[in-house]
Amino acid sequence: MARVGTGVRVVGAVLAAVLGASLAGCSSTGGKRAEDRAKAAAAGRPAVSTPRWTFAMVTHAGDGDTFWDIVQKGAKEAAAKDNINFVYSHDDQAQQQALLVQNAIDQKADGIIVSLAKPEALKDVVAKAVKAGIPVVTVNSGSAQSAEYGALTHIGQDEQVAGEAVGAELTRRGRTKAVCVLHEQGNVGHEQRCAGAKKTFGGTMENLYVEGTNMPSVQAAVQAKLQADPSVDAVLTLGAPFAATAVKAKEAAGSKAEVDTFDLNAAVARDLKSGVLGFAVDQQPYLQGYQAVDLLWLYRYNADVLGGGRPVLTGPQIVTAAEAAALEEYIKRGTR
Amino acid sequence: MTAPAPAPAPAPAPGAPADERLAPVPLLRRLLGRPELGAVVGAAAVFLFFSLAADSFLRASSLSTVLYSASTLGIMAVPVALLMIGGEFDLSAGVMVTTSALVSSMFSYQMTANVWVGVLVSLLVTLALGFFNGYMLTRTKLPSFIITLGTFLMLTGLNLGFTKLITGTVSTKSIADMEGFPSAQALFASQWTLGPVTLKVTVLWWAALVALATWILLRTRAGNWIFAVGGGADAARAVGVPVVRTRIGLYMGVALCAWISGQHILFSYDVVQSGEGVGNEFLYIIAAVIGGCLMTGGYGSAIGAAVGALIFGMTSNGIVYAQWNPDWFKFFLGAMLLLAALLNAWVRKRAEAK
C-alpha cells in the first residue's frame, strides 16, 4: 500500500513539474497557438440555407496518408460552407473500397464522391449508386472511366498529362537517366505518371517498386538502386513524404542525383527553397476535395454540372524554388 | 491430450457393462460444451450494439451488405479454423487468394482459352501451393509460422513479378468478353435481388463450406484425426493417426477455399490487382479465434469460425454505418474484437464450470 502511495506522489510531482515548466516557458512565436489563430481565421460556417444533405466520400487511401488528408480537409471545409453532413471512409483494397461505396448506398447518401484508382473493381457498385439515383462525382483517379460509369464529373489531374509535364521538365534540366519510384503497387494512376514521364523524357527511365507503407524499406530500396547504378542523375518520387526519404537515400549512397517529386508538403516546400529538391508537381489536393463536395452541392441545388462531360483538371503545376516560398504558408496550414 | 469430437452416443445395449463415456449427454450440457457458444453470445451483443448505435444498420440492404462482407471472410475462416484445430497456422492464405485469381485470369487471357480452362489451371496451381506448405511443414519439422511466412513473402513477390512480366502492368487484363465468363460468373459471383435485399452467391458457398467442415469434424474419421493431430501430434501418431496426410490435407483445404475466394474476386471485378490480399490472413485467424478456436490447437469448430466472420462483418461495416471517424476505425475494430474474444472466453469458462 505504502509503495503505491509513493508511486502516485512521484507521478503527481512529475506532472506538476511538467505543467509548471510549460506554463512558465511560453513561446511567443509558432506552436499550437499560432496554428489555432490561423485556423480561426479560415473556419467555415454554413453560408447557404439548403437542407442538410449527407455526402459520402470513399477513397483508395491507405491509413495515415498525407495527400488524402489534404483532400479531406478541402472536402470538410466545403461541407461546412454548404451545410453538408460529410462522411469519409477509405480502404486500399479494391474489394473493401467497393464495399464501402455499398455502405454509402445503404445509408441512402445524397451524393457519393469516389476515387477510381482501381476502376474495374468499382464499376458495378458505382453503377448501382447511379441507378439508385445518387449523384456520383469521381475524384483524383479514374478520369478515363468516370463518364462511362455514369458519374457527373471527374475532378483531378490527368496522370498521363502530369507525367508528360515531368518528363519535359527533366529533359529541360538536362537529365539523362531517371528512376521512377512507385510506392503503391496496383495503382494505375502511378503507372500512368511514370509512363507519361518516360514518353517525353529525352533520357532513359526505369521503374522502381517500393513498399510505401514502410519508409525504411523505401529508403533502402532507393539507396540500393543508386549504389548499383551511379549513372542515375534523377530520382522521381510519386508522393511528397517519399521525397525526403529519397534525399536521405541519395545522401547515404553518395549519389549526385536530383530528387524531384509529385505533390507537396511542408518538408518538400522547405527542401525546394533550399535547393535540395529540383521541382515538385502539384495537383492541388485541397481543390479536389473542395470541388467534389461543391459540385455535388451545385448539382443537388441547381442541377449544375461542370466540365461538359470532360474531366476538370486540378494539375499539373510545376513548383520550383521561387513558387515554393509563396506557397509555404498554405502548406504549413495543411491545405496545399 | 486429444479432445475427440463428441460423437452421438449410441444407447448402451442392455446387459452390457455401463460405461459413463457412452452414456447419453443431456442436450443443454451438450450445447454449453460447444466451442462456438461464446461467439454466438458475442455476435448477439455486437448486433444489438450496432442496432442501437447506427440507424442505417438494421435496414435490409445494410444487413445483406454485412452478410456479404462476412461471407467473403467466412469462406476462408472455415478452412483456417480447421487448420488451427489441427494445430497449425497459414500466413500465406491472404495472398494465395490473389495468386489464385491472377493465375486464372492470366492463363485464360494469354492462352486465349475458354475461361473455365484458366479456372481449372488455377485450382491445380493453388492446390499445389497448399500441398507445398503442408509438405514443407511435415518434411522440415520447422514451425508452420516460419514455413508459411516464407510462402507468404514468395507469393507476394511472385504475384507482382509475374503479373508485371506477363501483362506489362500491375493488374490483369479484362477477360469479361471471353467465352465461359458468364457461366463462371454465375457460379462464383452471381447475386439475386429481392427488393432491397441482395443475396450474393458467396453466402451460399460459405454456408455449404461450414456444413461440410462441420460434418468432417464431427462425423468422420478425418475429423477425429484433425482433433488428434492438434491435441498432440506424437500421441496421435502413436495410436496410428496419419499425421502427415492430415496436415497436408488441411493445407490443401485452405488452398481450395483460397481458390474459391480468388475466383469470386476475379469474376466480381473482372480485373485483379496484383498487390492485394496482404494482411487478410490475420483476419481469417481472428475470425477463427473469436469463434472459439484455441491458438494451441485441438479445440474449435467451423460454425464458430462462421460466427467469428459474422462478428467481423458486423463490426467493420457497423463502424461505417455509425459514421464514426475513420481515423479510429482500426482502433474500434481491434477493441471490438478483443471484447468479443474476452466475452467468448468468459462464457466458455462459465459453461465449463457448470
XYZ file of C-alpha atoms in Angstrom:
690
model
C 0.000 0.000 0.000
C 2.662 2.486 1.086
C 4.601 1.791 -2.102
C 1.604 2.561 -4.251
C 1.184 5.841 -2.368
C 4.727 6.900 -3.110
C 4.276 5.969 -6.773
C 1.219 8.183 -7.087
C 3.006 11.017 -5.333
C 6.020 10.735 -7.637
C 3.818 10.763 -10.761
C 1.906 13.756 -9.375
C 5.095 15.647 -8.719
C 6.422 14.954 -12.223
C 3.151 16.060 -13.819
C 3.106 19.252 -11.765
C 6.688 19.999 -12.748
C 5.977 19.476 -16.455
C 2.853 21.640 -16.358
C 4.624 24.362 -14.435
C 7.557 24.386 -16.838
C 5.315 24.560 -19.888
C 3.309 27.438 -18.445
C 6.385 29.368 -17.372
C 8.258 28.837 -20.642
C 5.801 30.188 -23.213
C 6.874 30.728 -26.807
C 5.614 33.912 -28.412
C 6.097 32.508 -31.925
C 4.754 29.444 -33.780
C 3.371 26.416 -31.983
C -0.231 25.463 -31.364
C -1.454 28.946 -30.547
C -0.343 30.433 -33.859
C -1.906 27.475 -35.640
C -5.213 27.981 -33.814
C -5.256 31.668 -34.764
C -4.706 30.819 -38.419
C -7.450 28.178 -38.244
C -9.959 30.524 -36.619
C -9.356 32.993 -39.437
C -10.304 30.376 -42.046
C -13.060 28.459 -40.251
C -16.219 27.926 -42.276
C -19.817 28.353 -41.196
C -22.783 27.303 -43.374
C -23.191 30.030 -45.975
C -26.336 28.514 -47.516
C -29.781 27.557 -46.335
C -30.151 24.321 -48.338
C -31.228 21.188 -46.416
C -28.559 19.203 -44.560
C -27.610 16.579 -47.180
C -25.249 13.698 -46.483
C -22.322 13.264 -48.884
C -20.110 10.193 -48.551
C -16.533 10.202 -49.798
C -14.857 6.832 -50.366
C -11.201 6.762 -51.406
C -8.494 4.196 -52.006
C -6.165 5.836 -49.474
C -4.184 3.769 -47.029
C -4.127 4.660 -43.348
C -2.398 7.920 -42.451
C -1.839 9.243 -45.947
C -0.721 12.906 -46.142
C -2.153 13.592 -49.561
C -5.630 12.290 -48.748
C -5.624 14.188 -45.505
C -5.454 17.423 -47.520
C -8.195 16.233 -49.892
C -10.324 15.507 -46.847
C -9.628 18.973 -45.403
C -10.833 20.632 -48.594
C -13.943 18.471 -48.654
C -14.689 19.198 -44.996
C -14.361 22.942 -45.417
C -16.645 22.918 -48.441
C -19.078 20.761 -46.463
C -19.063 23.278 -43.619
C -19.935 26.088 -46.026
C -22.555 24.094 -47.936
C -24.278 22.769 -44.787
C -23.370 19.158 -45.666
C -23.052 16.167 -43.334
C -19.747 14.849 -44.684
C -18.834 11.185 -44.161
C -15.372 9.949 -45.119
C -14.148 6.358 -45.420
C -11.246 4.685 -47.172
C -9.597 1.333 -47.849
C -6.621 0.499 -50.027
C -8.002 -2.909 -51.045
C -10.297 -2.661 -54.060
C -12.810 -5.188 -52.737
C -13.134 -3.328 -49.433
C -13.446 0.049 -51.178
C -16.330 -1.319 -53.246
C -17.949 -2.490 -50.030
C -17.618 0.997 -48.517
C -19.391 2.508 -51.535
C -22.117 -0.093 -50.983
C -22.279 1.066 -47.347
C -22.861 4.629 -48.576
C -25.686 3.424 -50.861
C -27.213 1.514 -47.931
C -27.126 4.696 -45.878
C -29.059 6.453 -48.648
C -26.412 9.147 -49.036
C -27.458 12.214 -51.061
C -24.224 12.176 -53.024
C -21.131 9.986 -53.356
C -17.554 11.023 -54.096
C -15.280 8.153 -55.083
C -11.695 7.751 -56.288
C -11.301 5.238 -59.110
C -7.714 4.068 -58.678
C -8.905 0.530 -59.381
C -11.763 1.326 -61.755
C -12.943 -2.196 -62.715
C -13.475 -3.187 -59.094
C -15.786 -0.226 -58.539
C -17.643 -0.359 -61.848
C -20.659 -2.315 -60.617
C -21.112 -0.519 -57.343
C -20.856 2.939 -58.948
C -23.467 1.845 -61.497
C -25.631 0.725 -58.594
C -25.346 4.138 -56.948
C -26.264 5.895 -60.198
C -29.230 3.517 -60.624
C -30.367 4.301 -57.087
C -30.480 7.968 -58.122
C -27.441 9.040 -56.103
C -25.263 11.580 -57.971
C -21.636 10.451 -58.152
C -18.537 12.584 -58.639
C -15.227 10.825 -59.201
C -12.101 12.370 -57.805
C -8.325 12.153 -58.231
C -8.074 8.984 -60.338
C -10.228 7.362 -62.998
C -10.690 10.241 -65.449
C -10.959 7.770 -68.338
C -13.756 5.721 -66.747
C -15.684 8.443 -64.922
C -18.219 9.349 -67.625
C -18.570 5.759 -68.815
C -19.588 4.620 -65.313
C -22.235 7.324 -65.105
C -20.533 9.881 -62.847
C -21.458 13.552 -63.265
C -17.933 14.875 -63.390
C -14.359 13.874 -62.693
C -12.206 16.263 -60.765
C -8.490 15.596 -60.654
C -5.306 15.502 -62.587
C -4.813 13.548 -65.788
C -1.911 11.388 -64.661
C -0.595 10.816 -68.165
C -0.540 14.582 -68.840
C 1.129 15.234 -65.485
C 3.753 12.589 -66.221
C 4.449 14.148 -69.597
C 4.974 17.551 -67.954
C 7.512 15.967 -65.621
C 9.349 14.247 -68.475
C 9.598 17.545 -70.348
C 10.857 19.343 -67.233
C 13.512 16.659 -66.615
C 14.688 16.974 -70.209
C 14.813 20.773 -69.841
C 17.042 20.287 -66.811
C 19.441 18.176 -68.877
C 18.904 14.886 -67.053
C 19.839 11.659 -68.797
C 18.951 8.732 -66.546
C 15.976 8.739 -64.182
C 14.341 6.326 -61.753
C 10.589 6.498 -61.148
C 9.768 5.305 -57.604
C 6.297 3.706 -57.360
C 5.094 3.349 -53.775
C 1.597 1.936 -54.260
C 1.572 -1.323 -56.120
C -1.515 -1.782 -58.226
C -2.229 1.918 -58.610
C -2.948 2.504 -62.282
C -2.524 6.288 -61.917
C 1.042 5.845 -60.710
C 1.842 3.631 -63.660
C 0.456 6.340 -65.969
C 2.616 9.015 -64.336
C 5.792 7.040 -64.934
C 4.686 6.072 -68.436
C 3.942 9.731 -69.269
C 7.293 10.870 -67.902
C 9.066 8.145 -69.854
C 7.307 9.255 -73.043
C 8.502 12.878 -73.039
C 11.833 12.348 -71.261
C 14.871 12.573 -73.513
C 16.953 10.114 -71.479
C 16.155 6.664 -70.130
C 13.793 5.995 -67.255
C 13.351 2.890 -65.116
C 10.572 1.983 -62.696
C 11.389 1.001 -59.115
C 8.681 -0.555 -56.956
C 8.863 0.090 -53.218
C 6.679 -0.666 -50.233
C 5.076 2.722 -49.490
C 3.764 1.737 -46.085
C 7.259 1.024 -44.806
C 9.581 4.060 -45.048
C 12.861 2.365 -44.023
C 12.392 -0.198 -46.761
C 11.696 2.597 -49.263
C 14.965 4.260 -48.316
C 16.875 1.005 -48.531
C 15.455 0.196 -51.961
C 16.250 3.629 -53.439
C 19.698 3.587 -51.817
C 20.464 0.170 -53.253
C 19.342 1.324 -56.692
C 21.573 4.424 -56.578
C 24.544 2.406 -55.320
C 24.049 -0.200 -58.022
C 23.813 2.371 -60.788
C 25.907 5.541 -60.201
C 24.873 6.955 -63.595
C 21.351 7.737 -62.336
C 21.019 11.540 -62.185
C 17.328 11.968 -61.364
C 15.012 10.268 -58.871
C 11.297 10.902 -59.274
C 9.051 10.077 -56.309
C 5.273 9.980 -56.645
C 4.330 11.311 -53.218
C 5.595 14.145 -51.026
C 6.626 12.045 -47.996
C 8.840 9.921 -50.234
C 10.879 12.901 -51.462
C 12.636 13.389 -48.114
C 13.278 9.645 -47.940
C 14.766 9.669 -51.434
C 17.009 12.596 -50.419
C 18.232 10.591 -47.399
C 18.874 7.592 -49.633
C 20.744 9.747 -52.137
C 22.990 11.204 -49.418
C 23.655 7.780 -47.927
C 24.536 6.382 -51.343
C 26.773 9.346 -52.131
C 24.883 9.946 -55.348
C 24.650 13.230 -57.268
C 21.111 12.589 -58.500
C 18.495 15.344 -58.380
C 15.344 14.354 -56.467
C 12.018 15.567 -57.872
C 8.568 14.691 -56.649
C 4.853 14.704 -57.207
C 2.759 16.543 -54.585
C 3.721 18.985 -51.846
C 4.151 19.051 -48.102
C 5.993 21.292 -45.642
C 9.243 19.353 -45.952
C 9.076 19.460 -49.749
C 8.498 23.241 -49.706
C 11.458 23.716 -47.369
C 13.692 21.477 -49.488
C 12.602 23.228 -52.687
C 13.532 26.602 -51.196
C 16.927 25.370 -50.054
C 17.601 23.688 -53.381
C 17.758 20.120 -52.018
C 14.904 19.186 -54.353
C 14.693 20.137 -58.031
C 10.958 20.668 -58.537
C 7.583 19.371 -57.419
C 4.418 18.693 -59.422
C 1.325 19.765 -57.571
C -2.208 18.606 -58.315
C -3.891 20.706 -55.612
C -5.478 18.007 -53.459
C -7.372 20.580 -51.386
C -9.131 21.703 -54.549
C -10.069 18.113 -55.431
C -11.867 17.574 -52.131
C -13.391 21.053 -52.007
C -14.641 20.983 -55.584
C -16.036 17.463 -55.340
C -18.298 18.434 -52.438
C -19.165 21.768 -54.033
C -20.013 20.164 -57.385
C -22.374 17.717 -55.710
C -23.962 20.577 -53.813
C -24.394 22.557 -57.046
C -25.974 19.530 -58.685
C -28.444 18.977 -55.873
C -29.236 22.680 -55.533
C -29.316 23.776 -59.148
C -28.689 20.636 -61.297
C -25.437 22.257 -62.415
C -22.701 20.077 -63.895
C -19.186 21.347 -64.563
C -16.761 20.180 -67.235
C -19.040 19.485 -70.203
C -18.520 15.741 -69.881
C -14.735 16.116 -69.722
C -12.568 15.828 -66.597
C -11.991 19.049 -64.670
C -8.231 19.260 -64.193
C -6.545 20.455 -60.985
C -2.990 19.994 -62.220
C -0.192 19.618 -63.096
C 1.516 22.682 -61.673
C 5.306 22.622 -61.707
C 6.515 24.186 -58.434
C 10.148 25.295 -58.194
C 12.140 27.173 -55.537
C 10.565 30.530 -56.457
C 6.939 29.406 -56.129
C 7.599 27.293 -53.057
C 8.269 30.397 -50.953
C 4.875 31.813 -51.805
C 3.069 28.553 -51.059
C 4.840 27.790 -47.801
C 2.294 29.458 -45.555
C -0.561 27.421 -47.062
C 1.446 24.212 -46.932
C 2.149 24.754 -43.221
C -1.588 25.224 -42.713
C -2.104 21.829 -44.340
C -4.193 22.991 -47.266
C -1.649 22.752 -50.112
C -4.257 -34.836 -24.697
C -6.595 -35.353 -27.561
C -10.056 -33.926 -27.441
C -12.163 -36.188 -29.639
C -15.313 -34.753 -31.089
C -18.447 -35.546 -29.141
C -19.910 -38.418 -31.132
C -23.574 -39.315 -30.882
C -23.808 -41.697 -28.016
C -25.475 -44.935 -29.020
C -27.741 -46.256 -26.303
C -25.815 -48.921 -24.375
C -27.034 -52.395 -25.193
C -28.984 -53.917 -22.342
C -26.796 -56.172 -20.285
C -23.592 -54.507 -21.495
C -21.315 -53.107 -18.756
C -22.276 -49.465 -18.187
C -19.600 -47.038 -19.394
C -20.045 -43.360 -18.450
C -18.386 -42.302 -21.723
C -21.181 -43.932 -23.656
C -23.992 -42.514 -21.529
C -26.267 -40.066 -23.381
C -25.407 -36.433 -22.572
C -28.319 -34.090 -21.901
C -28.907 -31.513 -24.662
C -28.255 -28.430 -22.528
C -24.932 -29.794 -21.320
C -24.016 -30.580 -24.912
C -24.832 -27.011 -26.029
C -22.843 -25.466 -23.203
C -19.845 -27.582 -24.103
C -19.745 -26.318 -27.709
C -16.767 -24.097 -28.663
C -18.955 -21.602 -30.548
C -21.279 -20.777 -27.648
C -19.260 -17.734 -26.566
C -19.038 -16.465 -30.137
C -22.818 -16.665 -30.542
C -23.276 -14.571 -27.382
C -20.630 -12.129 -28.687
C -22.374 -11.885 -32.066
C -25.696 -11.133 -30.381
C -24.021 -8.408 -28.304
C -22.348 -6.804 -31.356
C -25.617 -6.956 -33.313
C -27.533 -5.304 -30.505
C -24.849 -2.648 -30.073
C -24.859 -1.560 -33.719
C -28.638 -1.736 -33.943
C -28.658 0.982 -31.313
C -25.549 2.887 -32.447
C -26.259 3.127 -36.192
C -29.742 3.832 -37.536
C -28.957 2.548 -41.039
C -27.537 -0.743 -39.709
C -30.896 -2.505 -39.389
C -32.029 -1.855 -42.980
C -32.439 -4.965 -45.101
C -29.972 -3.617 -47.679
C -27.377 -2.934 -44.984
C -27.766 -6.376 -43.455
C -27.277 -8.018 -46.838
C -24.057 -5.987 -47.234
C -22.923 -7.180 -43.803
C -23.739 -10.767 -44.726
C -21.783 -10.484 -47.979
C -18.823 -8.918 -46.197
C -18.895 -11.711 -43.617
C -19.140 -14.396 -46.313
C -16.019 -13.221 -48.170
C -14.100 -13.560 -44.910
C -16.002 -16.637 -43.760
C -15.148 -18.733 -46.813
C -11.511 -18.505 -45.729
C -12.132 -18.590 -41.979
C -13.601 -22.114 -42.201
C -10.514 -23.954 -43.538
C -8.238 -21.764 -41.412
C -10.243 -22.838 -38.343
C -9.819 -26.493 -39.328
C -6.107 -25.893 -39.771
C -5.879 -24.248 -36.356
C -7.757 -27.133 -34.749
C -5.051 -29.248 -36.359
C -2.526 -27.088 -34.505
C -1.047 -25.105 -37.429
C -1.079 -21.622 -38.980
C -1.166 -20.431 -42.552
C 0.157 -16.914 -43.092
C 0.100 -17.295 -46.871
C -3.691 -17.646 -47.065
C -4.315 -13.939 -47.808
C -2.021 -13.587 -50.815
C -2.896 -17.088 -52.012
C -6.389 -15.770 -52.778
C -4.851 -13.105 -55.021
C -2.494 -15.654 -56.596
C -5.402 -17.902 -57.485
C -7.309 -15.048 -59.129
C -4.210 -13.877 -61.030
C -3.365 -17.350 -62.376
C -6.924 -17.920 -63.523
C -7.205 -14.580 -65.277
C -3.782 -14.502 -66.908
C -3.846 -18.116 -68.092
C -7.184 -17.641 -69.835
C -6.083 -14.356 -71.376
C -2.613 -15.348 -72.547
C -3.724 -18.708 -73.938
C -6.916 -17.164 -75.353
C -8.584 -20.186 -73.785
C -12.090 -20.677 -72.507
C -12.272 -19.019 -69.081
C -13.025 -22.383 -67.450
C -9.579 -23.641 -68.501
C -7.996 -20.837 -66.505
C -10.280 -21.594 -63.555
C -9.200 -25.260 -63.520
C -5.491 -24.459 -64.005
C -5.803 -22.023 -61.116
C -7.339 -24.786 -58.981
C -4.386 -27.061 -59.700
C -1.820 -24.316 -59.033
C -3.476 -23.250 -55.783
C -3.790 -26.839 -54.539
C -0.126 -27.339 -55.393
C 0.713 -24.305 -53.241
C -1.278 -25.792 -50.376
C 0.491 -29.112 -50.854
C 3.836 -27.293 -50.855
C 3.012 -25.666 -47.489
C 1.937 -28.967 -45.941
C 4.776 -30.975 -47.439
C 7.463 -28.475 -46.369
C 5.992 -28.426 -42.875
C 5.993 -32.197 -42.448
C 9.409 -32.706 -44.073
C 11.380 -29.880 -42.446
C 9.775 -30.022 -38.980
C 10.055 -26.206 -38.920
C 7.134 -24.383 -37.273
C 4.277 -23.632 -39.665
C 4.583 -19.950 -38.759
C 8.018 -19.855 -40.432
C 7.173 -22.048 -43.420
C 4.045 -20.122 -44.358
C 5.714 -16.768 -43.675
C 8.224 -17.767 -46.344
C 5.436 -18.804 -48.706
C 3.604 -15.542 -47.983
C 6.607 -13.417 -48.954
C 7.407 -15.515 -52.002
C 3.826 -15.380 -53.251
C 3.648 -11.606 -52.701
C 6.697 -11.238 -54.918
C 5.522 -13.775 -57.478
C 2.121 -12.077 -57.757
C 3.681 -8.775 -58.665
C 6.654 -10.091 -60.621
C 4.678 -12.446 -62.839
C 1.833 -10.003 -63.427
C 4.261 -7.289 -64.465
C 6.237 -9.726 -66.616
C 3.202 -11.098 -68.429
C 0.844 -8.133 -68.756
C 3.325 -5.262 -68.511
C 1.212 -3.606 -65.802
C 0.380 -4.321 -62.162
C -3.135 -5.562 -62.822
C -4.526 -8.202 -65.149
C -6.360 -7.505 -68.398
C -10.122 -7.820 -68.687
C -11.461 -11.275 -69.553
C -15.134 -10.263 -69.441
C -15.574 -10.695 -73.216
C -14.147 -14.217 -73.311
C -16.025 -17.488 -73.681
C -17.118 -19.130 -70.462
C -17.064 -15.897 -68.466
C -20.849 -15.662 -67.939
C -21.171 -19.255 -66.685
C -18.145 -18.942 -64.392
C -19.518 -15.647 -63.124
C -22.825 -17.352 -62.365
C -21.031 -19.935 -60.242
C -18.620 -17.667 -58.364
C -20.087 -14.164 -58.333
C -23.800 -14.144 -59.092
C -26.407 -12.404 -56.977
C -30.177 -12.430 -56.517
C -32.032 -9.232 -55.769
C -35.343 -9.263 -53.914
C -36.410 -5.678 -53.308
C -33.754 -4.124 -51.073
C -32.081 -7.448 -50.277
C -29.193 -8.690 -52.395
C -28.114 -12.259 -51.776
C -24.666 -12.980 -53.144
C -23.649 -16.473 -54.114
C -20.685 -16.300 -51.713
C -23.166 -16.592 -48.850
C -24.257 -19.971 -50.251
C -20.642 -21.069 -50.740
C -19.954 -20.037 -47.171
C -22.933 -21.956 -45.761
C -22.018 -25.052 -47.786
C -18.405 -24.933 -46.594
C -19.455 -24.535 -42.962
C -21.789 -27.534 -43.281
C -19.122 -29.620 -45.000
C -16.427 -28.715 -42.474
C -18.760 -29.392 -39.539
C -19.656 -32.784 -40.981
C -15.968 -33.631 -41.457
C -15.107 -32.574 -37.906
C -17.944 -34.282 -36.101
C -18.927 -37.250 -38.239
C -15.859 -38.599 -39.992
C -12.607 -40.338 -39.158
C -10.691 -37.467 -40.763
C -12.313 -35.112 -38.257
C -11.085 -37.190 -35.346
C -7.621 -37.181 -36.903
C -7.680 -33.354 -37.082
C -8.548 -33.051 -33.388
C -5.950 -35.691 -32.538
C -3.132 -34.056 -34.531
C -3.897 -30.661 -32.985
C -4.159 -32.099 -29.493
C -0.816 -33.843 -29.621
C 0.900 -34.994 -32.784
C 3.183 -37.561 -31.146
C 0.390 -39.207 -29.204
C -1.747 -39.204 -32.350
C 0.998 -40.838 -34.359
C 1.405 -43.456 -31.633
C -2.220 -44.520 -31.958
C -1.992 -44.769 -35.732
C -3.280 -41.391 -36.934
C -1.756 -40.481 -40.334
C -0.304 -37.167 -39.134
C 1.500 -36.219 -42.352
C -1.519 -36.893 -44.554
C -3.833 -34.983 -42.218
C -1.619 -31.889 -42.148
C -1.097 -31.807 -45.891
C -4.837 -32.277 -46.342
C -5.568 -29.327 -44.053
C -3.260 -27.033 -46.014
C -4.841 -28.177 -49.261
C -8.221 -27.366 -47.729
C -7.066 -23.798 -47.146
C -5.804 -23.696 -50.739
C -9.150 -24.984 -52.070
C -11.027 -22.193 -50.300
C -8.414 -19.627 -51.395
C -9.225 -20.737 -54.928
C -12.970 -20.214 -54.359
C -12.325 -16.724 -52.894
C -9.898 -15.861 -55.668
C -12.349 -16.851 -58.390
C -15.030 -14.805 -56.635
C -12.825 -11.701 -56.698
C -11.908 -12.298 -60.332
C -15.491 -12.791 -61.552
C -16.898 -9.960 -59.445
C -14.409 -7.369 -60.592
C -13.097 -8.931 -63.816
C -9.660 -7.383 -63.248
C -7.289 -8.356 -60.427
C -4.768 -6.084 -58.724
C -1.533 -7.939 -58.063
C -0.643 -6.253 -54.777
C -3.748 -7.152 -52.801
C -4.574 -9.731 -50.173
C -1.650 -8.884 -47.898
C -2.730 -8.798 -44.265
C -6.006 -10.657 -44.782
C -4.518 -13.884 -43.379
C -4.719 -12.312 -39.929
C -8.405 -11.566 -40.389
C -9.044 -15.255 -41.092
C -7.138 -16.206 -37.942
C -9.025 -13.575 -35.921
C -12.368 -14.899 -37.150
C -11.383 -18.448 -36.181
C -10.138 -17.385 -32.742
C -13.245 -15.318 -31.951
C -15.186 -18.392 -32.983
C -13.582 -20.387 -30.210
C -10.516 -21.969 -31.839
C -7.560 -22.185 -29.493
C -4.208 -20.825 -30.691
C -2.631 -24.045 -29.411
C -4.788 -26.402 -31.486
C -7.038 -29.333 -30.641
C -10.148 -27.251 -29.931
C -12.599 -25.263 -32.021
C -15.356 -25.536 -34.600
C -16.266 -24.490 -38.126
C -19.576 -22.976 -37.002
C -17.615 -20.878 -34.514
C -15.373 -19.573 -37.302
C -18.504 -18.660 -39.276
C -19.885 -16.723 -36.310
C -16.471 -15.095 -35.891
C -16.597 -13.946 -39.516
C -20.110 -12.629 -38.902
C -18.885 -10.628 -35.887
C -16.100 -9.184 -38.013
C -18.508 -8.312 -40.832
C -20.944 -6.620 -38.447
C -18.165 -4.669 -36.730
C -16.298 -3.446 -39.805
C -19.484 -2.373 -41.601
C -21.234 -1.211 -38.432
C -18.478 1.301 -37.742
C -19.091 2.767 -41.210
C -22.881 2.845 -40.741
C -22.404 4.540 -37.373
C -20.393 7.231 -39.227
C -17.552 7.178 -36.720
C -14.361 8.967 -37.670
C -12.420 6.599 -39.991
C -9.099 7.591 -38.415
C -10.158 5.497 -35.410
C -11.567 2.639 -37.470
C -8.775 0.176 -36.774
C -8.786 1.055 -33.075
C -12.511 0.384 -32.764
C -12.163 -2.781 -34.792
C -9.386 -4.090 -32.560
C -11.207 -3.121 -29.360
C -14.445 -4.758 -30.531
C -12.678 -7.965 -31.499
C -10.842 -8.074 -28.176
C -14.124 -7.585 -26.324
C -15.792 -10.313 -28.362
C -12.921 -12.698 -27.664
C -12.982 -11.852 -23.925
C -16.735 -12.380 -23.710
C -16.249 -15.639 -25.559
C -13.615 -16.861 -23.075
C -15.769 -15.802 -20.122
C -18.853 -17.611 -21.427
C -16.799 -20.731 -22.050
C -15.412 -20.667 -18.514
C -18.915 -20.361 -17.075
C -20.073 -23.210 -19.276
C -17.238 -25.481 -18.197
C -17.811 -24.696 -14.539
C -21.382 -25.978 -14.801
